[in-house]
Short mmCIF file of C-alpha atoms in Angstrom, two decimals:
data_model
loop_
_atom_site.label_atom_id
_atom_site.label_comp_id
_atom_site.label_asym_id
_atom_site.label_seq_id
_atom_site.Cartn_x
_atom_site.Cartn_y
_atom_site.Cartn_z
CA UNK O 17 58.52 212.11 -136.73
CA UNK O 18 54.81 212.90 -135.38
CA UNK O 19 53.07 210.65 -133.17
CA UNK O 20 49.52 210.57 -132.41
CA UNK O 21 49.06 208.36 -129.83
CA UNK O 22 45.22 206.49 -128.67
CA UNK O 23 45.18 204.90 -125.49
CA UNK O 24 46.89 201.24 -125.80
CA UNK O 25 43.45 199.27 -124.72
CA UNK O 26 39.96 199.84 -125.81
CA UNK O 27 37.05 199.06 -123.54
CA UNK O 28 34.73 196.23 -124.45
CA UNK O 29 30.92 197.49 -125.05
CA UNK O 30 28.27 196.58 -122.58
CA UNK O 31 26.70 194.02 -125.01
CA UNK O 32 30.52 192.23 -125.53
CA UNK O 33 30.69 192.15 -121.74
CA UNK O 34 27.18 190.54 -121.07
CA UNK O 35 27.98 188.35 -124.40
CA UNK O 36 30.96 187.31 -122.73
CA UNK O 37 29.82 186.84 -119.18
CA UNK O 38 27.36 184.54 -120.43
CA UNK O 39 29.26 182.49 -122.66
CA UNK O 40 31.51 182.08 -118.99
CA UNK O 41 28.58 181.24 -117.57
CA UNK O 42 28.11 178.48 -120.35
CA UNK O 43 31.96 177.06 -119.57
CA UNK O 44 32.01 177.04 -116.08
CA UNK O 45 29.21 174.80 -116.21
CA UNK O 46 30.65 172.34 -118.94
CA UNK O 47 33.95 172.65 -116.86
CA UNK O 48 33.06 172.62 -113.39
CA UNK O 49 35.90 170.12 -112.58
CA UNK O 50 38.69 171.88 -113.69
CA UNK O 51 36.94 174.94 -112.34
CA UNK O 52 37.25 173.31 -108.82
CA UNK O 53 40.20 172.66 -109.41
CA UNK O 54 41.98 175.69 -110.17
CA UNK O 55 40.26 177.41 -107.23
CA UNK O 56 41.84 174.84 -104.75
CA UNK O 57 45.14 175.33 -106.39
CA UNK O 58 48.02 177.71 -105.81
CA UNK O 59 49.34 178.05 -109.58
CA UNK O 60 51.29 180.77 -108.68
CA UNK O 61 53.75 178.34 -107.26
CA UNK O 62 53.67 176.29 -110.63
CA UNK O 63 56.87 176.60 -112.46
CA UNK O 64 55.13 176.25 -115.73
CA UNK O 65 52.25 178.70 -114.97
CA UNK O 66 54.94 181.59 -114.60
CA UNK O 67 56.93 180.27 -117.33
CA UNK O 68 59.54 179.89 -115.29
CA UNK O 69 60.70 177.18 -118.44
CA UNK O 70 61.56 180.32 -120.85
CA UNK O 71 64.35 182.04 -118.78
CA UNK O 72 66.56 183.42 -120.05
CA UNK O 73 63.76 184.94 -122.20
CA UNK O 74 62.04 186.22 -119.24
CA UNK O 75 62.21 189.03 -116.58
CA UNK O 76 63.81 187.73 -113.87
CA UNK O 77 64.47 185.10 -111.15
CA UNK O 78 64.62 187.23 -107.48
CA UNK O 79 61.17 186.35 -105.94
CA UNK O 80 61.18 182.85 -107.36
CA UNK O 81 61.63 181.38 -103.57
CA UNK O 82 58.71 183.38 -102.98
CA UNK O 83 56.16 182.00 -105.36
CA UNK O 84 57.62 178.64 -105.22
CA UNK O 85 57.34 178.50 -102.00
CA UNK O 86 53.84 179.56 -101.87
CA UNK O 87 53.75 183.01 -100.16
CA UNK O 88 52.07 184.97 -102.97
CA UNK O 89 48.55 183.58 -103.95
CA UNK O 90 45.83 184.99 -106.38
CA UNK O 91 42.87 186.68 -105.01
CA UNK O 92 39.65 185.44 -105.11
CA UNK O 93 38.63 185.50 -108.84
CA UNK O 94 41.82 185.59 -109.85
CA UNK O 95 42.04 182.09 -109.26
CA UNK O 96 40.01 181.09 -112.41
CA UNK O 97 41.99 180.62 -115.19
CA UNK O 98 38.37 180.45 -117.65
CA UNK O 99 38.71 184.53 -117.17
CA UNK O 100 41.62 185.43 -118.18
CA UNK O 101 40.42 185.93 -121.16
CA UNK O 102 38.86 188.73 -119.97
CA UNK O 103 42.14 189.95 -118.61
CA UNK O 104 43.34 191.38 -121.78
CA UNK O 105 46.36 193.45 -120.23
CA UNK O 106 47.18 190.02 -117.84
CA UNK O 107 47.45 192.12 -114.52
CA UNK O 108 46.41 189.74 -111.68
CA UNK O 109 45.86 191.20 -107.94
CA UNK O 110 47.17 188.43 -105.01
CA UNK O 111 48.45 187.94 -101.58
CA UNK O 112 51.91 188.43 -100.34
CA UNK O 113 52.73 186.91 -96.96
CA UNK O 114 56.38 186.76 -95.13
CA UNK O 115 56.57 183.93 -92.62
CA UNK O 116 58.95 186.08 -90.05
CA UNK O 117 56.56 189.03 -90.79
CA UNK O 118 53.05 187.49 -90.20
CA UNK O 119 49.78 188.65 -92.50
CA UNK O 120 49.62 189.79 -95.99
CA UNK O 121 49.74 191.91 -98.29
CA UNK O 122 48.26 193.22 -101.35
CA UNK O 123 50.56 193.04 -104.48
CA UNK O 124 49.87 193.65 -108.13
CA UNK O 125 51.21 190.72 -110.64
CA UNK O 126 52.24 191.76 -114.49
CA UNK O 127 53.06 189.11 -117.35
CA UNK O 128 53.99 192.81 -119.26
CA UNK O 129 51.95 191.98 -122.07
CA UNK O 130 48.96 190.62 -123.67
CA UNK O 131 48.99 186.64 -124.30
CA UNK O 132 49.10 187.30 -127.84
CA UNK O 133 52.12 189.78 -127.39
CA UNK O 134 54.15 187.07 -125.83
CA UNK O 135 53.18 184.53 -128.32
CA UNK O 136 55.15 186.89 -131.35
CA UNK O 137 58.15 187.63 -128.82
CA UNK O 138 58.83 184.02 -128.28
CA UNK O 139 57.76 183.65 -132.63
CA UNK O 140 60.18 186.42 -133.33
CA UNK O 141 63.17 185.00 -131.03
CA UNK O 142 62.35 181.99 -132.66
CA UNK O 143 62.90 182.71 -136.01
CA UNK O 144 65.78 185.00 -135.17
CA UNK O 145 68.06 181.67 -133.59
CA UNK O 146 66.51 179.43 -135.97
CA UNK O 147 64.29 180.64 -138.74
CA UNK O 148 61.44 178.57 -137.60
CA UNK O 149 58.40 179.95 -135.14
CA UNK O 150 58.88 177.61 -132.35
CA UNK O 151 61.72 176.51 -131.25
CA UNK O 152 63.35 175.81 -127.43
CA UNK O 153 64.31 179.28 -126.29
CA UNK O 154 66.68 177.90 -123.89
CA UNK O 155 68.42 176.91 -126.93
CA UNK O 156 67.35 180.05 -129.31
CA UNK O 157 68.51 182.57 -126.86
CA UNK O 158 72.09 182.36 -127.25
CA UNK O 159 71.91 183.02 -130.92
CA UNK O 160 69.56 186.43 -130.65
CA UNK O 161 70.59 190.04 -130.14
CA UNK O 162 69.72 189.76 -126.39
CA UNK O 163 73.22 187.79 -126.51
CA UNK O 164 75.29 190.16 -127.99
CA UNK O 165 76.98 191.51 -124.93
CA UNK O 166 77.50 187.90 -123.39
CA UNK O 167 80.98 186.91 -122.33
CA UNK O 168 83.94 189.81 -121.78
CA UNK O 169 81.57 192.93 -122.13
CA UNK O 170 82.29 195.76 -119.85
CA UNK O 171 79.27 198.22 -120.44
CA UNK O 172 76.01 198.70 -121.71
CA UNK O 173 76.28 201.41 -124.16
CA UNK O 174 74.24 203.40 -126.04
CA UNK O 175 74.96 201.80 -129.65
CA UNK O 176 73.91 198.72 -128.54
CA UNK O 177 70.35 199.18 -127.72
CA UNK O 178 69.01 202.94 -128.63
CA UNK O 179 65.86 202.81 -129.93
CA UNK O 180 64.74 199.25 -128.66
CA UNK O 181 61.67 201.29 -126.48
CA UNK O 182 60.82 204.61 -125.23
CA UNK O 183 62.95 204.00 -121.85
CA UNK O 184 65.96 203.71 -124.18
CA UNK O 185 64.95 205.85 -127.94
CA UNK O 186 68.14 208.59 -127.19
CA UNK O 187 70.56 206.93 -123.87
CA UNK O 188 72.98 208.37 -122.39
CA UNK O 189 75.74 206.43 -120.88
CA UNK O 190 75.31 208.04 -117.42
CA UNK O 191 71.31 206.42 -117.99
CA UNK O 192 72.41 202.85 -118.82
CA UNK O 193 74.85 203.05 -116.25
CA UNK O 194 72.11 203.83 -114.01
CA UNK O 195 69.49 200.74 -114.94
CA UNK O 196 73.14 198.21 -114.55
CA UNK O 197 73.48 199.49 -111.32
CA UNK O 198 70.23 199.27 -109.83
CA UNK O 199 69.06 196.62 -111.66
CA UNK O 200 67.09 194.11 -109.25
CA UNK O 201 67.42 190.61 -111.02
CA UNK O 202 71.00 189.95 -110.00
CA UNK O 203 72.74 189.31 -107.10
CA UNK O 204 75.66 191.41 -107.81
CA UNK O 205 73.68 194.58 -108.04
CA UNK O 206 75.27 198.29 -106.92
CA UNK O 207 77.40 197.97 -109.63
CA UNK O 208 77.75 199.33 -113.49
CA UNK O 209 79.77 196.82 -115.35
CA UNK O 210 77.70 194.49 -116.88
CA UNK O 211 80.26 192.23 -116.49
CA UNK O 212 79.23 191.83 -113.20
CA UNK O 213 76.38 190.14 -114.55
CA UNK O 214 76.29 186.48 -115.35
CA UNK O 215 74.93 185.83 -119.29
CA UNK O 216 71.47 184.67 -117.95
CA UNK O 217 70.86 187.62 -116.33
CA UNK O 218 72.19 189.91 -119.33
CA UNK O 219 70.06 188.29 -121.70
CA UNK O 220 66.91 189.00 -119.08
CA UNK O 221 68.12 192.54 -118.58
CA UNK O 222 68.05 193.36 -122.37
CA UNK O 223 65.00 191.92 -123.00
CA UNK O 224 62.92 192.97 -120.99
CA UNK O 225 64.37 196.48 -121.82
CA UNK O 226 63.39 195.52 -125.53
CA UNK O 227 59.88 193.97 -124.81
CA UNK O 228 58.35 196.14 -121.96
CA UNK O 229 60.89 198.38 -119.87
CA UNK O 230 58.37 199.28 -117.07
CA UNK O 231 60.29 197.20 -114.43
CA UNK O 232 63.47 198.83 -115.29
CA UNK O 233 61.78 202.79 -114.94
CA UNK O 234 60.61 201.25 -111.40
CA UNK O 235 64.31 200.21 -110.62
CA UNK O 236 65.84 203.15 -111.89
CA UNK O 237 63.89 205.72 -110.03
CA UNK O 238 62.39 204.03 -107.17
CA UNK O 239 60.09 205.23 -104.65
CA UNK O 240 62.04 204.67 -101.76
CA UNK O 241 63.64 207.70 -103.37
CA UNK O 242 60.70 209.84 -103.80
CA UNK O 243 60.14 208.85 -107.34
CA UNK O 244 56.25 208.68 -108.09
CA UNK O 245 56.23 205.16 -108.94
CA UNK O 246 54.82 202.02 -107.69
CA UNK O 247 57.76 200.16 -106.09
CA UNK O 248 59.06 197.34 -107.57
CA UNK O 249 59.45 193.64 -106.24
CA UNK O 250 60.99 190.86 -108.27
CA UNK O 251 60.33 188.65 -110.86
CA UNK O 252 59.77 185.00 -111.28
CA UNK O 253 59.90 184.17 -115.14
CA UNK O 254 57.46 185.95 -116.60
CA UNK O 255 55.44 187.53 -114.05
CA UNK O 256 56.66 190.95 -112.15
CA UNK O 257 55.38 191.79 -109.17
CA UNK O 258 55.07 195.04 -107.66
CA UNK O 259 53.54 196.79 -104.89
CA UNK O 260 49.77 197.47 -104.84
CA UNK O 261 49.25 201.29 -104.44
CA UNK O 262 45.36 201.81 -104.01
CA UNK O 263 42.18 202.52 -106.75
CA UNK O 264 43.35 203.65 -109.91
CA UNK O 265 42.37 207.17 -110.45
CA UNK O 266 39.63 206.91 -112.52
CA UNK O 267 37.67 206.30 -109.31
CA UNK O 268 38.27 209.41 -107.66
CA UNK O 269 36.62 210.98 -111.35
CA UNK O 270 33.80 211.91 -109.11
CA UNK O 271 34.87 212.46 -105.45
CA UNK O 272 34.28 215.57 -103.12
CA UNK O 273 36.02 218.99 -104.48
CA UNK O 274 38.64 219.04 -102.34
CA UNK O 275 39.77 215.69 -102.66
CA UNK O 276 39.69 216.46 -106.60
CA UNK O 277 41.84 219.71 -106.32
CA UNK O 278 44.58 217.74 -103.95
CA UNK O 279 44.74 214.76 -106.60
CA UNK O 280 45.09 217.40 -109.14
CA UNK O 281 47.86 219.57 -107.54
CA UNK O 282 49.87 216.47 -107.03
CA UNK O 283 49.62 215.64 -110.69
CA UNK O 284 51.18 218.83 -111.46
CA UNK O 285 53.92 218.51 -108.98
CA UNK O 286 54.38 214.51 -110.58
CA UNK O 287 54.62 216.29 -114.08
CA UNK O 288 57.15 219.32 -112.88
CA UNK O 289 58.93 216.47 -110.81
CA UNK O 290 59.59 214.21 -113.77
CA UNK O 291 60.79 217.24 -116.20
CA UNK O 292 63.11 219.33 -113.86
CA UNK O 293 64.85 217.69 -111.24
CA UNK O 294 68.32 217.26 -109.69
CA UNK O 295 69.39 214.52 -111.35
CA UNK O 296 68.88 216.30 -114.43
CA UNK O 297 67.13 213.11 -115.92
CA UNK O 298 63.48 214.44 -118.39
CA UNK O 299 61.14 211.25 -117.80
CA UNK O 300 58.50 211.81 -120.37
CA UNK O 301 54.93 210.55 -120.00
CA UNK O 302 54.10 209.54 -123.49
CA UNK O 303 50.75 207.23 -122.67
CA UNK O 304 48.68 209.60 -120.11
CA UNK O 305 45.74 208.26 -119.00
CA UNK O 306 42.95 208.15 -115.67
CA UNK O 307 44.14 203.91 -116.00
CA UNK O 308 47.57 204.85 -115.32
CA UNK O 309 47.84 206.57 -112.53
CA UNK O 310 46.53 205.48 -108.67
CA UNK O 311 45.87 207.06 -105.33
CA UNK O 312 46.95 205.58 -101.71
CA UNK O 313 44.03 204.60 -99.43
CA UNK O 314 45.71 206.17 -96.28
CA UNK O 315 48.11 209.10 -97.08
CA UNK O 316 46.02 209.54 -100.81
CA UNK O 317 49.20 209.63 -102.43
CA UNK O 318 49.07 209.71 -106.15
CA UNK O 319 51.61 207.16 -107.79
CA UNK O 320 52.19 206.21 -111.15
CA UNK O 321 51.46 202.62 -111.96
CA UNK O 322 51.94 201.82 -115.74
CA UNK O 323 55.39 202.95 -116.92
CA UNK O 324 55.99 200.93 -119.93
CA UNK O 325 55.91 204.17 -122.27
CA UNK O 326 58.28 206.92 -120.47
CA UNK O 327 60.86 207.77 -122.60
CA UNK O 328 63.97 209.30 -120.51
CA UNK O 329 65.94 212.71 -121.73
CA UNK O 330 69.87 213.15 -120.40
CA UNK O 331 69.71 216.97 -119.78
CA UNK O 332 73.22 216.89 -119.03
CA UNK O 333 73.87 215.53 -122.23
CA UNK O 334 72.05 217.91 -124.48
CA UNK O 335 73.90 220.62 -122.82
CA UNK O 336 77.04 218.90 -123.60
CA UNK O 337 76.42 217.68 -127.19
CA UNK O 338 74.56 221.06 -127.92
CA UNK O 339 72.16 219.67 -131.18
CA UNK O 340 70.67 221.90 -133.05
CA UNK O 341 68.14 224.27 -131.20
CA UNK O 342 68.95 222.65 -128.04
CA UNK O 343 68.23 225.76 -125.85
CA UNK O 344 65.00 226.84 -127.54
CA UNK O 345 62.03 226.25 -125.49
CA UNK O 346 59.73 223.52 -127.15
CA UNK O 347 55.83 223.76 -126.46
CA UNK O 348 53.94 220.57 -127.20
CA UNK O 349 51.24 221.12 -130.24
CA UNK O 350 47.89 220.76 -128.71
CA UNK O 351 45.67 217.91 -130.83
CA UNK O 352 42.15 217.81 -130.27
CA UNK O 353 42.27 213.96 -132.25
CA UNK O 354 38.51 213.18 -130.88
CA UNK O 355 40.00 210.15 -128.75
CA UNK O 356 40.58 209.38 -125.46
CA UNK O 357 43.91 209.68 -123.88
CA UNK O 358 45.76 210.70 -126.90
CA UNK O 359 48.91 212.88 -127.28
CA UNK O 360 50.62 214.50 -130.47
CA UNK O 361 54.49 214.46 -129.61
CA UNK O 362 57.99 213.96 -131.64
CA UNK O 363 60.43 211.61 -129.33
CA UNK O 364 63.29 213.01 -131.25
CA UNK O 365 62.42 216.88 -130.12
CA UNK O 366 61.84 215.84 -126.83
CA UNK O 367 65.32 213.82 -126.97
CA UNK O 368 67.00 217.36 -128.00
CA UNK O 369 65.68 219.92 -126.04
CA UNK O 370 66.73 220.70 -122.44
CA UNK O 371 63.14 222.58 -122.03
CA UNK O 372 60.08 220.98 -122.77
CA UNK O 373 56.75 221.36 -121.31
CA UNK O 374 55.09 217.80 -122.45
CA UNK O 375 54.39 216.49 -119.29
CA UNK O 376 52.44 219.52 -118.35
CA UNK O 377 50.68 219.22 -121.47
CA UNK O 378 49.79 215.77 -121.04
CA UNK O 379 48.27 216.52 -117.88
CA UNK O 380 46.41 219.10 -118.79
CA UNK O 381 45.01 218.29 -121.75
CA UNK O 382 44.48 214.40 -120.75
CA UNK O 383 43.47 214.14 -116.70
CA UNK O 384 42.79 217.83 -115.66
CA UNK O 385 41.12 220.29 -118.08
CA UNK O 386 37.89 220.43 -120.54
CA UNK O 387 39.86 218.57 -123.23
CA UNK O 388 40.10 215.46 -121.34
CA UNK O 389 38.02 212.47 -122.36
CA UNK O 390 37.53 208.81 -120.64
CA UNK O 391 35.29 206.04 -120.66
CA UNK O 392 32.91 208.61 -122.29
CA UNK O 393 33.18 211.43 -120.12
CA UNK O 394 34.35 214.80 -120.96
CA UNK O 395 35.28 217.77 -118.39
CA UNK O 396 38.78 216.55 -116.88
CA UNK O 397 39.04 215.63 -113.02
CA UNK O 398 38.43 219.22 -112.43
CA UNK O 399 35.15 219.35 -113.95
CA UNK O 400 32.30 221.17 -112.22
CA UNK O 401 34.04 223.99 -109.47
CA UNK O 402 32.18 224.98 -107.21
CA UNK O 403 29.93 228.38 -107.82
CA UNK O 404 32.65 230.85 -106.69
CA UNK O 405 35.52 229.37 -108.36
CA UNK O 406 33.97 228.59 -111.08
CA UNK O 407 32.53 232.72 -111.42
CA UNK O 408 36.14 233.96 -110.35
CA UNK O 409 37.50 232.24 -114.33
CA UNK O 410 41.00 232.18 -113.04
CA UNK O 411 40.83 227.99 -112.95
CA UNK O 412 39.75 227.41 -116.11
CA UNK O 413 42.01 229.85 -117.81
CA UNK O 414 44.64 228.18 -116.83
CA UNK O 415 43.42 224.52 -117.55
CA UNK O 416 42.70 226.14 -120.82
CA UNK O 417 46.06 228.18 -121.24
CA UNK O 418 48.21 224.91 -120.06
CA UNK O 419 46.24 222.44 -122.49
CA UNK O 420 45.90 224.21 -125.31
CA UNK O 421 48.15 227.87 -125.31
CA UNK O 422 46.80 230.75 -126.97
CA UNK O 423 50.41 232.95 -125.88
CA UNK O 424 54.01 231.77 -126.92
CA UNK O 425 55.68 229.62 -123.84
CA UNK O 426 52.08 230.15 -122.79
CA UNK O 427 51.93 226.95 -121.09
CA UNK O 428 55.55 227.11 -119.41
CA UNK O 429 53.62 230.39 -117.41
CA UNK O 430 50.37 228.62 -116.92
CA UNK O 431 51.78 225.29 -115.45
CA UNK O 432 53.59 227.36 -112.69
CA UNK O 433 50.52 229.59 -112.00
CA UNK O 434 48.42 226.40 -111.93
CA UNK O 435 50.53 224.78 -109.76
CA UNK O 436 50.86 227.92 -107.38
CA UNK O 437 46.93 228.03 -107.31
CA UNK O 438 45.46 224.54 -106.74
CA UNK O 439 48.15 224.26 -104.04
CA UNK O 440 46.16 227.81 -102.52
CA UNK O 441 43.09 225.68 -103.21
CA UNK O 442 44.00 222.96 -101.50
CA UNK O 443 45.64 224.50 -98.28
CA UNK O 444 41.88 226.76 -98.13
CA UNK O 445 39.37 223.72 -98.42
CA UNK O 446 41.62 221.37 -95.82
#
């Protein structure tokens, strides 16, 4: 089945965001009060606030002590509840701060949803226990799916949850094993039984697998191994927190040449990184976008911070299991859809091939070349070269060649040559 995927969040128009600023201008007058008094208070050390009440139908429990306590605190605006409805996607920026380590830190806070998305998960688990839309999910818990390997279970396998998101739409035993073992909301981690795991932390585990699997990608290929991810925390309820990275990339859209071509390179390396590597694990980008990526203030690394939509191939496993056409190289169908930061892409191709070149397509056609569109730009992050680069042709040939390939394999060639030459570029301009 074809997918043609639009970016997950529109913008707001100009006129909705002056209508709305002054309509908060209108409420924080009529609610000064309360306004005062959410600034002076730390909510993020309110059990209720980080619905801390719903768990088992949260995330996770390991950084509790650490809100609770009142080491992490929102930033500045972030304080005032009367814009979060503003905050669509329900990121929130705050402070970190270890007593025995003395300052702070910058962290990045997730609920992993929208406010209206967690309304229909705690609806649909709900009406799965009981039939009714509210219910106590304490109670309601027990009696969903996200119980069914409670008690005696030794493994996580593949029947019981392919499908539930990208992370898990084709598992392999040697992946689940992998998110058991290094999964962060237990004590008992390092191991991959699951009956290691108590039936709280089970029920958390599968789902937040279900609901939004981003903290389990970060877990399962951390940084700290070279992984291009933002580095993962803990959880307290249902808020994640994970480690700030820098501006998102958007932000560099316009920066010095140089800078552009180094950004660039490394998104090529990201994208050859995440489809051939020694582990022999295909993490698929399926929701590319300038949002979704940032860039490190001091060593301008570029990391990966929204990984809710990567959907992960077992190479091994196709080799073993051999489907149909398995060894046949499959190049991504370029789709010029006339939106931003959308891809054309079949899960269950890229689930039985061992070559595929969609994360260089997704690249290409989406951050670097001519074809990519954002916030009403056009051009890509390579857009105006300077004179003599852009006279010599050989960069936008192969922008062109690896977004949308004129030659068979085409872009299999023209991702390595592109990779070869804006790492040329970027070694000349340093």
């Amino acid at each position: 089945m074809w997918r043609l995927v639009p970016p997950k969040l529109g913008r707001l128009s100009r006129s909705l965001k002056l209508a709305a600023l002054g309509s908060l201008l209108v409420l924080m007058v009529l609610h000064s009060p309360s306004l005062l008094a959410s600034w002076q208070r730390n909510e993020l050390a309110d059990r209720r606030f980080l619905q801390l009440n719903k768990c088992p139908a949260c995330f996770g429990t390991s950084w509790c002590r650490r809100f609770l306590n009142g080491q992490v605190v929102f930033e500045a605006w972030g304080r005032l509840r009367l814009l979060d409805f503003l905050n669509v996607k329900n990121v929130y920026f705050a402070q970190y701060g270890e007593p025995r380590e003395g300052g702070r830190r910058r962290v990045v806070l997730k609920r992993l949803g929208s406010q209206r998305e967690l309304a229909q998960l705690d609806q649909s688990i709900c009406k799965r226990a009981t039939g009714r839309p509210r219910c106590d999910l304490l109670q309601a818990m027990p009696r969903t799916e996200f119980a069914r390997l409670n008690g005696d279970v030794r493994l996580l396998t593949p029947e019981a949850v392919e499908g539930w998101s990208d992370l898990v739409h084709c598992p392999s035993q040697r992946l689940l094993d992998r998110l058991v073992r290094r999964y962060a909301e237990t004590k008992d981690s390092g191991s991959f039984l699951l009956r290691n795991l108590k039936d709280s932390e089970r029920m958390q585990l599968l789902l937040t697998l279900a609901f939004n699997p981003e903290p389990l990608v970060l877990q399962s290929f951390p940084s700290d191994e070279g992984w291009p991810f933002a580095k993962y925390l803990g959880a307290c309820g249902r808020m994640v927190a994970v480690n700030y990275v820098g501006e998102e990339l958007w932000s560099y859209f316009n920066a010095p040449w140089e800078k552009r071509v180094d950004l660039a390179w490394q998104l090529m390396e990201i994208a050859e990184q995440l489809t051939n590597n020694d582990f022999e694990f295909a993490l698929y980008l399926l929701d590319v976008s300038f949002d979704n990526f940032a860039v490190g203030p001091r060593d301008g690394k570029v990391i990966i911070v929204d990984a809710e939509n990567v959907l992960v191939a077992d190479k091994r496993l196709i080799r073993q299991n051999k489907p149909e056409n398995w060894d046949v190289w499959y190049e991504s169908k370029f789709d010029d859809c006339d939106k931003e930061a959308c891809l054309s892409f079949s899960k269950e191709i890229l689930c039985a091939r061992a070559t595929v070149d969609h994360n260089y397509y997704a690249v290409c056609q989406n951050l670097l070349s001519r074809h990519a569109t954002w916030r009403g730009t056009s051009g890509g992050l390579l857009h105006d070269p300077p004179s003599d680069i852009a006279k010599d042709g050989r960069l936008e040939a192969l922008l062109d060649e690896c977004a949308n390939p004129k030659q068979r394999y085409g872009r299999f060639q023209a991702a390595k040559e592109l990779r070869e030459y804006l790492a040329q570029l970027s070694s000349n301009v340093r």
